Amino acid sequence: MNLIFATSNSNKLKEIKNLLPKEICINDLNSLNFFEEIPENKNSIEKNAEFKASFIHSKYNINVFADDTGLEVGVLNGEPGVYSARYAGEDCDSNKNMEKLIKKLINKKNRKARFKTVIALVLNNKLHQFEGIVNGTIAHSKKGDKGFGYDPIFIPEGYKKSFAELSLNEKNEISHRSIAVKKLINFIKIQLT
Ligand code: ITT
């Protein structure tokens, strides 16, 4: 089956490609000559994922999925959550986002957090959603240079290393995104039988 992955994040594409069986072939938005940013202004991760997939589906009428992800910190009432990409402002980068979060958690004993991914799939004009969550804690400083986004400050439960200190395969064994992708794969396999 051929699917478009509606993302402009090449790291997500790399992670997901690494998980897919050979029956599922994905292409990114470049293959459609689509180079814009899809707006992400909804108030939940679920709605953003749905909007991204539906936006591309309504433009090209093809089977497509999108991933929306947020980092939710309990003691900050779920912040940055749906605002994870622009936590430190509209023109910020991952370093500024991480610095802001580290500052907000200074002196906080409870550093529990979770990554949540929602994948929205539009297949044959119908919407389906798949969720993946990984629990962990926020480190006091950045560690590691692999991965992307908030990976250097997220320590998954049961580990001493941050996501950015794990290899792509190690992250994929436990990550929020891989949990959601595995549900997507199982669903597609059922459609193919
Ligand atoms: P899309 O084109 O797919 O929307 P994006 O980078 O805008 O890509 P999101 O809105 O889903 O992706 O991500 C929100 C923020 O969370 C953004 O700052 C990402 O860098 C970060 N993020 C997403 N997945 C992550 C992961 O697996 N590890 C660390 N940070 C992640």
XYZ file of N, CA and C and ligand atoms in Angstrom:
610
model
N 0.833 -1.199 0.000
C 0.000 0.000 0.000
C 0.874 1.259 0.000
N 0.469 2.239 -0.796
C 1.194 3.511 -0.833
C 0.465 4.561 -0.011
N 1.226 5.260 0.814
C 0.639 6.308 1.650
C 1.529 7.531 1.608
N 0.900 8.679 1.715
C 1.673 9.913 1.907
C 1.772 10.183 3.403
N 2.956 10.556 3.869
C 3.129 10.992 5.251
C 3.208 12.517 5.228
N 2.164 13.154 5.783
C 2.057 14.623 5.729
C 2.898 15.251 6.830
N 4.184 15.372 6.572
C 5.078 16.001 7.551
C 6.123 16.839 6.837
N 6.622 17.865 7.544
C 7.792 18.565 6.996
C 8.988 18.286 7.907
N 8.857 17.290 8.780
C 9.910 16.953 9.736
C 10.632 15.679 9.271
N 11.853 15.857 8.751
C 12.568 14.715 8.161
C 12.974 13.683 9.219
N 13.096 14.109 10.491
C 13.430 13.149 11.558
C 12.285 12.174 11.803
N 11.062 12.713 11.780
C 9.896 11.825 11.945
C 9.848 10.805 10.811
N 10.105 11.298 9.587
C 10.061 10.419 8.415
C 11.064 9.274 8.579
N 12.283 9.628 9.036
C 13.335 8.622 9.219
C 12.902 7.580 10.269
N 12.372 8.052 11.398
C 11.949 7.122 12.457
C 10.868 6.170 11.949
N 9.894 6.734 11.238
C 8.751 5.915 10.823
C 9.157 4.945 9.711
N 9.983 5.396 8.778
C 10.431 4.510 7.687
C 11.104 3.275 8.251
N 11.847 3.479 9.350
C 12.586 2.400 9.991
C 11.671 1.329 10.607
N 10.401 1.648 10.788
C 9.479 0.723 11.456
C 8.560 -0.021 10.490
N 8.482 0.459 9.243
C 7.448 -0.062 8.352
C 7.822 -1.375 7.676
N 6.867 -2.300 7.546
C 7.115 -3.518 6.773
C 7.102 -3.187 5.280
N 7.593 -4.132 4.459
C 7.747 -3.795 3.032
C 6.411 -3.607 2.296
N 5.320 -4.106 2.881
C 4.008 -3.925 2.217
C 3.529 -2.477 2.268
N 4.134 -1.670 3.155
C 3.666 -0.278 3.273
C 4.772 0.665 2.805
N 4.449 1.402 1.753
C 5.452 2.296 1.169
C 5.002 3.743 1.396
N 5.878 4.541 2.034
C 5.461 5.930 2.269
C 6.333 6.921 1.499
N 5.688 8.009 1.130
C 6.384 9.128 0.500
C 6.042 10.396 1.246
N 6.953 11.347 1.217
C 6.676 12.584 1.951
C 5.999 13.613 1.047
N 5.830 14.810 1.593
C 5.091 15.841 0.854
C 5.860 16.351 -0.358
N 7.190 16.212 -0.324
C 7.988 16.643 -1.492
C 7.564 15.885 -2.744
N 7.161 14.619 -2.552
C 6.783 13.819 -3.720
C 5.515 14.374 -4.373
N 4.786 15.233 -3.657
C 3.596 15.885 -4.233
C 3.924 17.306 -4.686
N 5.209 17.660 -4.585
C 5.636 19.053 -4.824
C 4.938 20.010 -3.871
N 4.685 19.551 -2.658
C 4.053 20.393 -1.631
C 5.149 20.790 -0.650
N 5.464 22.082 -0.596
C 6.592 22.512 0.239
C 6.173 23.510 1.317
N 4.856 23.665 1.516
C 4.383 24.632 2.533
C 4.350 23.990 3.912
N 4.167 24.844 4.953
C 3.907 24.333 6.309
C 2.392 24.226 6.455
N 1.899 23.096 6.876
C 0.457 22.994 7.130
C 0.189 23.670 8.480
N -0.807 24.580 8.546
C -1.041 25.265 9.818
C -1.388 24.293 10.946
N -0.858 24.584 12.145
C -1.152 23.736 13.312
C -1.684 24.640 14.400
N -2.965 25.012 14.300
C -3.478 25.974 15.278
C -4.695 25.470 16.036
N -4.860 24.161 16.080
C -5.989 23.602 16.834
C -5.608 23.517 18.315
N -6.628 23.208 19.169
C -6.328 23.209 20.603
C -6.077 21.822 21.186
N -5.873 20.827 20.324
C -5.479 19.509 20.844
C -4.596 18.806 19.826
N -3.830 17.853 20.346
C -2.935 17.066 19.484
C -3.778 16.264 18.484
N -4.894 15.727 18.961
C -5.784 14.934 18.100
C -6.280 15.783 16.918
N -6.727 17.014 17.248
C -7.308 17.856 16.189
C -6.239 18.321 15.205
N -5.025 18.601 15.693
C -3.937 18.995 14.777
C -3.582 17.851 13.828
N -3.507 16.627 14.376
C -3.166 15.470 13.531
C -4.243 15.298 12.461
N -5.502 15.385 12.898
C -6.620 15.233 11.958
C -6.578 16.323 10.881
N -6.287 17.564 11.313
C -6.275 18.670 10.348
C -5.186 18.462 9.295
N -3.988 18.049 9.750
C -2.873 17.889 8.801
C -3.210 16.821 7.758
N -3.740 15.685 8.219
C -4.064 14.603 7.273
C -5.213 15.024 6.358
N -6.244 15.658 6.933
C -7.419 16.040 6.131
C -7.071 17.130 5.118
N -6.149 18.024 5.515
C -5.729 19.115 4.630
C -5.133 18.531 3.333
N -4.240 17.575 3.491
C -3.600 16.973 2.311
C -4.599 16.096 1.553
N -5.446 15.396 2.297
C -6.446 14.565 1.623
C -7.385 15.419 0.781
N -7.827 16.555 1.320
C -8.789 17.352 0.540
C -8.118 18.017 -0.662
N -6.823 18.260 -0.578
C -6.117 18.892 -1.702
C -5.796 17.880 -2.814
N -5.417 16.661 -2.423
C -4.917 15.702 -3.426
C -5.772 14.438 -3.577
N -6.750 14.273 -2.687
C -7.611 13.083 -2.712
C -6.817 11.763 -2.719
N -5.903 11.646 -1.768
C -5.064 10.448 -1.675
C -5.103 9.915 -0.240
N -4.664 8.679 -0.071
C -4.543 8.117 1.275
C -3.331 8.740 1.958
N -3.527 9.218 3.170
C -2.481 10.027 3.814
C -2.575 9.884 5.327
N -1.433 9.988 5.996
C -1.483 10.077 7.462
C -0.574 11.213 7.928
N -0.882 11.703 9.141
C -0.072 12.763 9.754
C 0.166 12.398 11.211
N 1.268 12.937 11.747
C 1.630 12.697 13.157
C 1.642 14.043 13.852
N 0.931 14.155 14.971
C 1.124 15.337 15.808
C 1.569 14.862 17.176
N 2.572 15.534 17.716
C 3.206 15.084 18.953
C 3.337 16.241 19.921
N 3.182 15.936 21.201
C 3.403 16.961 22.225
C 4.088 16.355 23.432
N 4.822 17.191 24.139
C 5.459 16.789 25.395
C 4.624 17.397 26.520
N 4.116 16.555 27.413
C 3.208 17.026 28.467
C 3.860 16.849 29.836
N 4.004 17.961 30.563
C 4.655 17.921 31.879
C 3.577 18.089 32.951
N 3.474 17.089 33.846
C 2.383 17.055 34.824
C 2.325 18.289 35.697
N 3.458 18.680 36.277
C 3.471 19.786 37.229
C 3.189 21.134 36.543
N 3.273 21.162 35.219
C 2.938 22.378 34.451
C 1.568 22.241 33.775
N 0.727 21.394 34.379
C -0.627 21.170 33.837
C -0.623 20.791 32.357
N 0.339 19.964 31.972
C 0.353 19.458 30.588
C 1.093 20.327 29.585
N 1.661 21.453 30.047
C 2.505 22.281 29.164
C 3.765 21.511 28.787
N 4.378 21.740 27.644
C 3.950 22.585 26.533
C 2.837 21.968 25.687
N 2.648 20.633 25.757
C 1.499 19.993 25.112
C 1.341 20.359 23.648
N 0.160 20.837 23.317
C -0.136 21.141 21.910
C 0.724 22.307 21.396
N 1.322 23.059 22.320
C 2.187 24.183 21.924
C 3.672 23.803 21.882
N 3.984 22.509 21.891
C 5.384 22.064 21.991
C 6.290 22.678 20.933
N 5.802 22.805 19.701
C 6.661 23.297 18.614
C 7.017 24.769 18.797
N 6.079 25.531 19.378
C 6.318 26.985 19.482
C 6.289 27.449 20.936
N 6.814 26.614 21.840
C 6.747 26.901 23.283
C 7.454 28.210 23.633
N 8.606 28.449 23.012
C 9.376 29.663 23.347
C 9.076 30.812 22.383
N 7.991 30.700 21.620
C 7.620 31.772 20.687
C 7.560 31.260 19.259
N 6.930 32.044 18.380
C 6.686 31.589 17.004
C 7.966 31.224 16.249
N 9.029 32.048 16.415
C 10.249 31.800 15.633
C 11.323 31.082 16.437
N 10.902 30.237 17.372
C 11.899 29.622 18.260
C 12.449 28.340 17.632
N 13.467 27.777 18.269
C 13.972 26.486 17.832
C 13.945 25.528 19.028
N 14.370 24.284 18.782
C 14.283 23.267 19.845
C 15.111 23.655 21.064
N 16.276 24.274 20.838
C 17.114 24.665 21.985
C 16.407 25.669 22.876
N 15.766 26.647 22.254
C 15.042 27.664 23.048
C 13.862 27.019 23.780
N 13.170 26.113 23.111
C 12.047 25.417 23.763
C 12.536 24.641 24.990
N 13.659 23.933 24.819
C 14.180 23.133 25.944
C 14.647 24.037 27.081
N 15.313 25.134 26.717
C 15.790 26.066 27.767
C 14.619 26.613 28.575
N 13.536 26.968 27.876
C 12.361 27.504 28.581
C 11.800 26.456 29.550
N 11.731 25.214 29.089
C 11.168 24.155 29.940
C 12.069 23.876 31.148
N 13.375 23.836 30.911
C 14.308 23.597 32.023
C 14.153 24.708 33.066
N 14.041 25.953 32.611
C 13.881 27.096 33.534
C 12.597 26.967 34.348
N 11.505 26.590 33.661
C 10.209 26.477 34.354
C 10.230 25.392 35.421
N 11.153 24.428 35.261
C 11.169 23.301 36.209
C 12.269 23.431 37.272
N 12.970 24.583 37.265
C 14.008 24.780 38.298
C 13.351 24.628 39.672
N 14.006 23.871 40.538
C 13.510 23.631 41.909
C 12.256 22.765 41.995
N 11.811 22.240 40.877
C 10.633 21.358 40.942
C 11.108 19.915 41.159
N 10.548 19.290 42.204
C 10.930 17.896 42.497
C 10.240 16.936 41.536
N 8.970 17.215 41.273
C 8.216 16.338 40.370
C 8.515 16.738 38.922
N 9.268 15.901 38.214
C 9.679 16.229 36.849
C 9.064 15.249 35.843
N 7.945 14.623 36.276
C 7.321 13.618 35.405
C 6.740 14.254 34.147
N 6.916 13.546 33.030
C 6.428 14.057 31.744
C 6.063 12.887 30.854
N 5.359 13.188 29.795
C 5.106 12.131 28.805
C 5.071 12.723 27.409
N 5.533 11.933 26.460
C 5.370 12.282 25.052
C 4.105 11.605 24.562
N 3.307 12.359 23.823
C 2.099 11.769 23.236
C 2.090 12.029 21.737
N 1.935 10.965 20.974
C 1.779 11.082 19.520
C 0.391 10.629 19.131
N -0.244 11.396 18.279
C -1.483 10.925 17.653
C -1.245 10.893 16.153
N -1.488 9.724 15.569
C -1.421 9.599 14.111
C -2.845 9.594 13.580
N -3.108 10.482 12.628
C -4.414 10.497 11.954
C -4.208 9.956 10.551
N -5.015 8.967 10.196
C -4.929 8.341 8.872
C -6.241 8.586 8.134
N -6.135 9.098 6.911
C -7.335 9.139 6.068
C -7.142 8.075 4.995
N -7.918 7.011 5.136
C -7.802 5.880 4.212
C -9.165 5.665 3.557
N -9.192 5.691 2.250
C -10.447 5.551 1.503
C -11.533 6.481 2.061
N -11.131 7.720 2.275
C -12.044 8.792 2.724
C -12.513 8.679 4.169
N -11.966 7.724 4.933
C -12.385 7.603 6.341
C -11.222 7.930 7.262
N -11.540 8.594 8.378
C -10.499 9.000 9.334
C -10.335 7.959 10.439
N -9.085 7.644 10.750
C -8.770 6.726 11.860
C -7.652 7.372 12.667
N -7.638 7.116 14.009
C -6.566 7.699 14.829
C -5.895 6.624 15.678
N -4.596 6.807 15.895
C -3.786 5.860 16.676
C -2.915 6.664 17.625
N -2.915 6.244 18.907
C -2.201 7.034 19.921
C -1.018 6.253 20.494
N 0.027 6.959 20.812
C 1.172 6.348 21.506
C 1.677 7.268 22.593
N 1.911 6.701 23.787
C 2.374 7.520 24.919
C 3.592 6.847 25.540
N 4.616 7.641 25.873
C 5.737 7.111 26.658
C 5.952 8.033 27.858
N 6.055 7.414 29.032
C 6.265 8.196 30.259
C 7.746 8.363 30.538
N 8.071 9.430 31.269
C 9.472 9.652 31.623
C 9.608 10.855 32.540
N 10.806 11.424 32.556
C 11.047 12.629 33.363
C 11.870 13.626 32.543
N 11.821 14.892 32.985
C 12.610 15.932 32.312
C 13.941 16.090 33.051
N 15.031 15.976 32.293
C 16.373 16.098 32.879
C 16.651 17.555 33.276
N 17.698 17.748 34.115
C 18.063 19.113 34.519
C 18.856 19.836 33.436
N 19.455 19.059 32.528
C 20.206 19.676 31.420
C 20.160 18.743 30.212
N 20.580 19.292 29.064
C 20.524 18.505 27.824
C 21.611 17.439 27.805
N 21.239 16.266 27.291
C 22.231 15.185 27.165
C 22.036 14.471 25.838
N 23.132 14.256 25.111
C 23.068 13.488 23.872
C 22.857 14.354 22.647
N 23.235 13.799 21.488
C 23.104 14.585 20.259
C 22.362 13.828 19.156
N 21.701 12.749 19.542
C 20.894 12.033 18.522
C 19.462 12.552 18.605
N 18.596 12.002 17.741
C 17.182 12.360 17.793
C 16.932 13.800 17.378
N 15.890 14.402 17.937
C 15.521 15.770 17.569
C 14.600 16.352 18.640
N 14.206 17.591 18.424
C 13.239 18.232 19.315
C 13.664 18.179 20.777
N 12.774 17.711 21.629
C 13.009 17.676 23.079
C 13.787 16.427 23.530
N 14.254 15.603 22.595
C 14.920 14.347 22.962
C 16.050 14.511 23.988
N 16.888 15.577 23.916
C 18.012 15.680 24.866
C 17.589 15.873 26.324
N 16.328 16.247 26.576
C 15.939 16.443 27.986
C 14.884 15.442 28.454
N 14.561 14.458 27.615
C 13.546 13.481 28.026
C 14.198 12.146 28.370
N 14.032 11.738 29.637
C 14.567 10.431 30.076
C 13.390 9.461 30.187
N 13.325 8.467 29.300
C 12.198 7.541 29.378
C 12.244 6.698 30.657
N 11.062 6.338 31.151
C 10.940 5.553 32.389
C 11.757 4.265 32.292
N 12.529 3.971 33.332
C 13.329 2.746 33.349
C 14.715 2.928 32.744
N 15.013 4.127 32.258
C 16.312 4.404 31.622
C 17.062 5.476 32.407
N 18.386 5.507 32.233
C 19.185 6.603 32.812
C 19.587 7.595 31.719
N 19.439 7.137 30.458
C 19.845 7.978 29.312
C 18.657 8.752 28.762
N 18.964 9.902 28.117
C 17.900 10.649 27.439
C 17.627 9.992 26.083
N 16.514 10.362 25.472
C 16.207 9.859 24.123
C 17.336 10.201 23.150
N 17.999 11.344 23.377
C 19.055 11.772 22.454
C 20.358 11.000 22.653
N 20.402 10.182 23.707
C 21.574 9.316 23.904
C 21.314 7.901 23.388
N 20.081 7.654 22.955
C 19.740 6.328 22.422
C 19.871 6.332 20.899
N 20.162 5.156 20.334
C 20.208 5.065 18.864
C 18.770 5.128 18.340
N 18.651 5.325 17.030
C 17.324 5.359 16.401
C 16.553 4.077 16.726
N 17.222 2.930 16.643
C 16.535 1.658 16.920
C 16.124 1.551 18.379
N 17.002 2.020 19.289
C 16.655 1.965 20.722
C 15.459 2.876 21.018
N 15.449 4.077 20.433
C 14.296 4.976 20.645
C 13.027 4.327 20.077
N 13.178 3.730 18.895
C 12.015 3.113 18.239
C 11.461 1.906 18.996
N 12.266 1.310 19.874
C 11.744 0.166 20.647
C 10.683 0.613 21.647
N 10.780 1.870 22.109
C 9.918 2.278 23.233
C 9.136 3.572 23.006
N 9.380 4.262 21.917
C 8.881 5.649 21.841
C 7.370 5.739 21.608
N 6.836 6.886 22.012
C 5.466 7.304 21.718
C 5.126 7.086 20.242
N 6.034 7.555 19.359
C 5.750 7.461 17.913
C 5.700 6.000 17.468
N 6.631 5.179 17.968
C 6.648 3.783 17.516
C 5.408 3.042 18.015
N 4.907 3.392 19.205
C 3.685 2.741 19.714
C 2.513 3.066 18.779
N 2.412 4.345 18.401
C 1.319 4.751 17.494
C 1.498 4.118 16.114
N 2.744 4.074 15.622
C 2.998 3.516 14.285
C 2.675 2.023 14.254
N 3.006 1.322 15.350
C 2.714 -0.126 15.370
C 1.200 -0.363 15.295
N 0.423 0.508 15.950
C -1.046 0.382 15.849
C -1.497 0.662 14.406
N -0.879 1.664 13.778
C -1.202 1.988 12.375
C -0.888 0.789 11.468
N 0.277 0.188 11.677
C 0.689 -0.947 10.838
C -0.298 -2.112 11.001
N -0.656 -2.433 12.250
C -1.604 -3.532 12.474
C -2.922 -3.270 11.769
N -3.386 -2.022 11.842
C -4.650 -1.667 11.200
C -4.541 -1.857 9.687
N -3.447 -1.377 9.106
C -3.295 -1.473 7.640
C -3.180 -2.933 7.200
N -2.477 -3.729 8.017
C -2.330 -5.158 7.655
C -3.699 -5.829 7.580
N -4.594 -5.452 8.509
C -5.950 -6.022 8.489
C -6.671 -5.601 7.206
N -6.477 -4.344 6.782
C -7.128 -3.854 5.551
C -6.601 -4.609 4.319
N -5.350 -5.070 4.409
C -4.728 -5.703 3.239
C -5.099 -7.185 3.108
N -5.685 -7.748 4.202
C -5.985 -9.202 4.131
C -7.386 -9.457 3.567
P 5.146 18.153 11.262
O 5.551 18.731 9.957
O 4.957 16.667 11.211
O 3.972 18.851 11.894
P 6.656 19.226 13.532
O 8.123 19.243 13.798
O 5.905 20.526 13.449
O 6.447 18.351 12.226
P 4.985 18.395 15.810
O 4.111 19.590 15.694
O 4.306 17.078 15.905
O 6.014 18.280 14.603
O 5.976 18.492 17.034
C 5.797 19.371 18.100
C 7.109 19.604 18.776
O 7.514 18.420 19.459
C 8.271 19.996 17.872
O 9.032 20.960 18.566
C 9.063 18.723 17.711
O 10.454 18.992 17.533
C 8.810 18.026 19.043
N 8.809 16.564 18.863
C 7.975 15.838 18.102
N 8.286 14.528 18.162
C 9.363 14.435 18.983
C 10.176 13.380 19.435
O 9.968 12.126 19.041
N 11.202 13.654 20.259
C 11.430 14.911 20.668
N 10.728 15.972 20.286
C 9.696 15.757 19.448
